[in-house]
Amino acid sequence: MTPHRLLALAACLLISSAAVAERRLPLALPILEQSTDVLGQPIVYPEGQARISSVVITLAPGAETGWHSHPVPLYGHVLEGTLTVDYGEKGIRVFRAGEALLEAVNWPHNGSNRGDVPVKILAVSIGSKGRPNSTPATAPAAPAAAR
């Protein structure tokens, strides 16, 4: 190969490398990958026509979600603040900004904001048409030791 061709080839490679670097490919940062919910129950997709929906929930300081359960899988991502979730006899869990969770399915729980800044949660329900993503639930009886 002549020196001129070698120089031309090197220039082409240099330009190609710069073009690839300029493309700025997206960076994928894993957040959550699991097949069980926060209580260790396996995630099972609901039957019927799929319906995926998402909402951003905001809880003011001192606010609660109220006791409820999810008959379908739900992915939650705490965007701001600290969320405290009471699962009754299964205990209390705390989720901070940046943390993700697969919420308990068919298990009553109550989320609350015990902090002094709003809590914002992205909630993505993996549901099915005609089926609610959340249903009201009754608070479990307090343990005898707490009465």
Short mmCIF file of C-alpha atoms in Angstrom, two decimals:
data_model
loop_
_atom_site.label_atom_id
_atom_site.label_comp_id
_atom_site.label_asym_id
_atom_site.label_seq_id
_atom_site.Cartn_x
_atom_site.Cartn_y
_atom_site.Cartn_z
CA MET A 1 0.00 0.00 0.00
CA THR A 2 1.34 3.40 -0.94
CA PRO A 3 1.95 6.00 1.75
CA HIS A 4 -0.83 8.16 0.26
CA ARG A 5 -3.36 5.32 0.43
CA LEU A 6 -2.27 4.46 3.96
CA LEU A 7 -2.72 8.08 4.99
CA ALA A 8 -6.15 8.19 3.30
CA LEU A 9 -7.21 4.97 5.09
CA ALA A 10 -6.04 6.34 8.44
CA ALA A 11 -7.99 9.57 7.82
CA CYS A 12 -11.16 7.60 6.98
CA LEU A 13 -10.83 5.53 10.14
CA LEU A 14 -10.29 8.65 12.23
CA ILE A 15 -13.35 10.35 10.73
CA SER A 16 -15.47 7.19 11.23
CA SER A 17 -14.41 6.96 14.88
CA ALA A 18 -15.31 10.59 15.46
CA ALA A 19 -18.72 10.04 13.82
CA VAL A 20 -19.46 7.10 16.12
CA ALA A 21 -18.42 9.12 19.18
CA GLU A 22 -20.63 12.03 18.04
CA ARG A 23 -23.68 9.75 17.79
CA ARG A 24 -23.95 9.77 21.55
CA LEU A 25 -25.61 6.42 22.03
CA PRO A 26 -28.08 6.28 24.95
CA LEU A 27 -26.79 5.01 28.26
CA ALA A 28 -29.11 2.42 29.84
CA LEU A 29 -28.91 2.45 33.63
CA PRO A 30 -30.67 -0.58 35.17
CA ILE A 31 -33.09 0.34 37.96
CA LEU A 32 -34.98 -2.84 38.79
CA GLU A 33 -35.13 -6.39 37.50
CA GLN A 34 -36.94 -9.00 39.54
CA SER A 35 -39.76 -11.51 39.32
CA THR A 36 -41.22 -11.15 42.83
CA ASP A 37 -42.99 -8.29 44.57
CA VAL A 38 -41.81 -6.52 47.76
CA LEU A 39 -43.22 -9.36 49.87
CA GLY A 40 -41.49 -12.09 47.83
CA GLN A 41 -44.63 -13.23 45.97
CA PRO A 42 -44.10 -14.20 42.31
CA ILE A 43 -45.32 -11.66 39.75
CA VAL A 44 -48.12 -13.11 37.61
CA TYR A 45 -49.66 -11.20 34.72
CA PRO A 46 -53.45 -10.78 34.85
CA GLU A 47 -55.64 -12.54 32.31
CA GLY A 48 -57.45 -10.69 29.55
CA GLN A 49 -56.50 -7.85 27.24
CA ALA A 50 -53.44 -6.07 28.62
CA ARG A 51 -53.79 -2.48 29.83
CA ILE A 52 -50.68 -0.65 31.00
CA SER A 53 -51.26 2.66 32.75
CA SER A 54 -49.12 5.10 34.66
CA VAL A 55 -49.70 7.94 37.11
CA VAL A 56 -47.56 10.23 39.22
CA ILE A 57 -48.84 10.22 42.79
CA THR A 58 -47.97 13.14 45.09
CA LEU A 59 -48.29 12.81 48.86
CA ALA A 60 -47.98 16.01 50.89
CA PRO A 61 -46.12 15.80 54.21
CA GLY A 62 -48.31 13.86 56.64
CA ALA A 63 -50.56 12.45 53.88
CA GLU A 64 -51.41 8.77 53.37
CA THR A 65 -52.70 6.72 50.45
CA GLY A 66 -55.25 4.97 52.64
CA TRP A 67 -55.39 1.19 52.97
CA HIS A 68 -55.67 -0.45 49.56
CA SER A 69 -54.44 -3.41 47.54
CA HIS A 70 -53.47 -4.02 43.92
CA PRO A 71 -55.03 -6.98 42.10
CA VAL A 72 -52.46 -6.47 39.30
CA PRO A 73 -48.67 -6.02 39.26
CA LEU A 74 -47.51 -2.45 39.87
CA TYR A 75 -44.04 -0.96 39.35
CA GLY A 76 -43.31 2.03 41.58
CA HIS A 77 -40.43 4.48 41.38
CA VAL A 78 -39.97 7.09 44.10
CA LEU A 79 -39.12 10.30 42.26
CA GLU A 80 -38.88 12.60 45.28
CA GLY A 81 -39.02 12.28 49.07
CA THR A 82 -39.31 9.18 51.25
CA LEU A 83 -42.28 6.81 51.13
CA THR A 84 -43.14 4.62 54.13
CA VAL A 85 -45.42 1.65 53.42
CA ASP A 86 -47.18 -0.34 56.16
CA TYR A 87 -47.88 -3.95 55.11
CA GLY A 88 -49.56 -4.91 58.40
CA GLU A 89 -48.19 -8.19 59.73
CA LYS A 90 -45.55 -8.18 56.94
CA GLY A 91 -43.93 -5.08 58.41
CA ILE A 92 -43.08 -1.55 57.33
CA ARG A 93 -40.80 -0.72 54.40
CA VAL A 94 -39.18 2.60 53.54
CA PHE A 95 -38.44 3.65 49.95
CA ARG A 96 -36.34 6.73 49.17
CA ALA A 97 -36.02 8.94 46.09
CA GLY A 98 -34.42 6.97 43.25
CA GLU A 99 -35.56 3.58 44.57
CA ALA A 100 -37.92 1.29 42.67
CA LEU A 101 -40.23 -1.49 43.81
CA LEU A 102 -42.68 -4.07 42.55
CA GLU A 103 -45.62 -3.45 44.87
CA ALA A 104 -47.35 -6.22 46.80
CA VAL A 105 -50.15 -7.87 44.82
CA ASN A 106 -53.41 -8.68 46.63
CA TRP A 107 -51.98 -7.56 49.98
CA PRO A 108 -53.42 -4.58 51.93
CA HIS A 109 -50.98 -1.75 52.54
CA ASN A 110 -50.93 1.97 53.33
CA GLY A 111 -48.32 4.38 52.00
CA SER A 112 -47.50 7.52 53.94
CA ASN A 113 -45.25 10.54 53.85
CA ARG A 114 -43.67 10.90 57.27
CA GLY A 115 -41.21 13.53 56.02
CA ASP A 116 -41.46 17.28 55.60
CA VAL A 117 -41.24 17.44 51.78
CA PRO A 118 -43.72 16.05 49.21
CA VAL A 119 -43.31 12.47 48.03
CA LYS A 120 -43.73 11.84 44.29
CA ILE A 121 -44.10 8.29 42.99
CA LEU A 122 -44.35 7.09 39.41
CA ALA A 123 -46.77 4.13 39.51
CA VAL A 124 -47.04 1.89 36.44
CA SER A 125 -49.81 -0.73 36.58
CA ILE A 126 -49.52 -3.85 34.46
CA GLY A 127 -53.23 -4.56 34.39
CA SER A 128 -55.95 -5.78 32.10
CA LYS A 129 -58.97 -4.14 30.52
CA GLY A 130 -61.97 -4.04 32.84
CA ARG A 131 -59.95 -4.75 35.99
CA PRO A 132 -59.09 -2.02 38.53
CA ASN A 133 -55.44 -1.28 39.31
CA SER A 134 -56.20 -0.58 42.97
CA THR A 135 -59.05 -1.40 45.34
CA PRO A 136 -59.84 -0.07 48.84
CA ALA A 137 -58.87 -2.38 51.70
CA THR A 138 -59.49 -2.57 55.41
CA ALA A 139 -56.63 -1.84 57.78
CA PRO A 140 -55.48 -5.00 59.53
CA ALA A 141 -56.15 -5.34 63.25
CA ALA A 142 -53.32 -4.03 65.38
CA PRO A 143 -51.16 -6.72 66.99
CA ALA A 144 -52.05 -7.44 70.63
CA ALA A 145 -48.75 -5.92 71.77
CA ALA A 146 -49.64 -2.59 70.11
CA ARG A 147 -53.10 -2.27 71.71
#
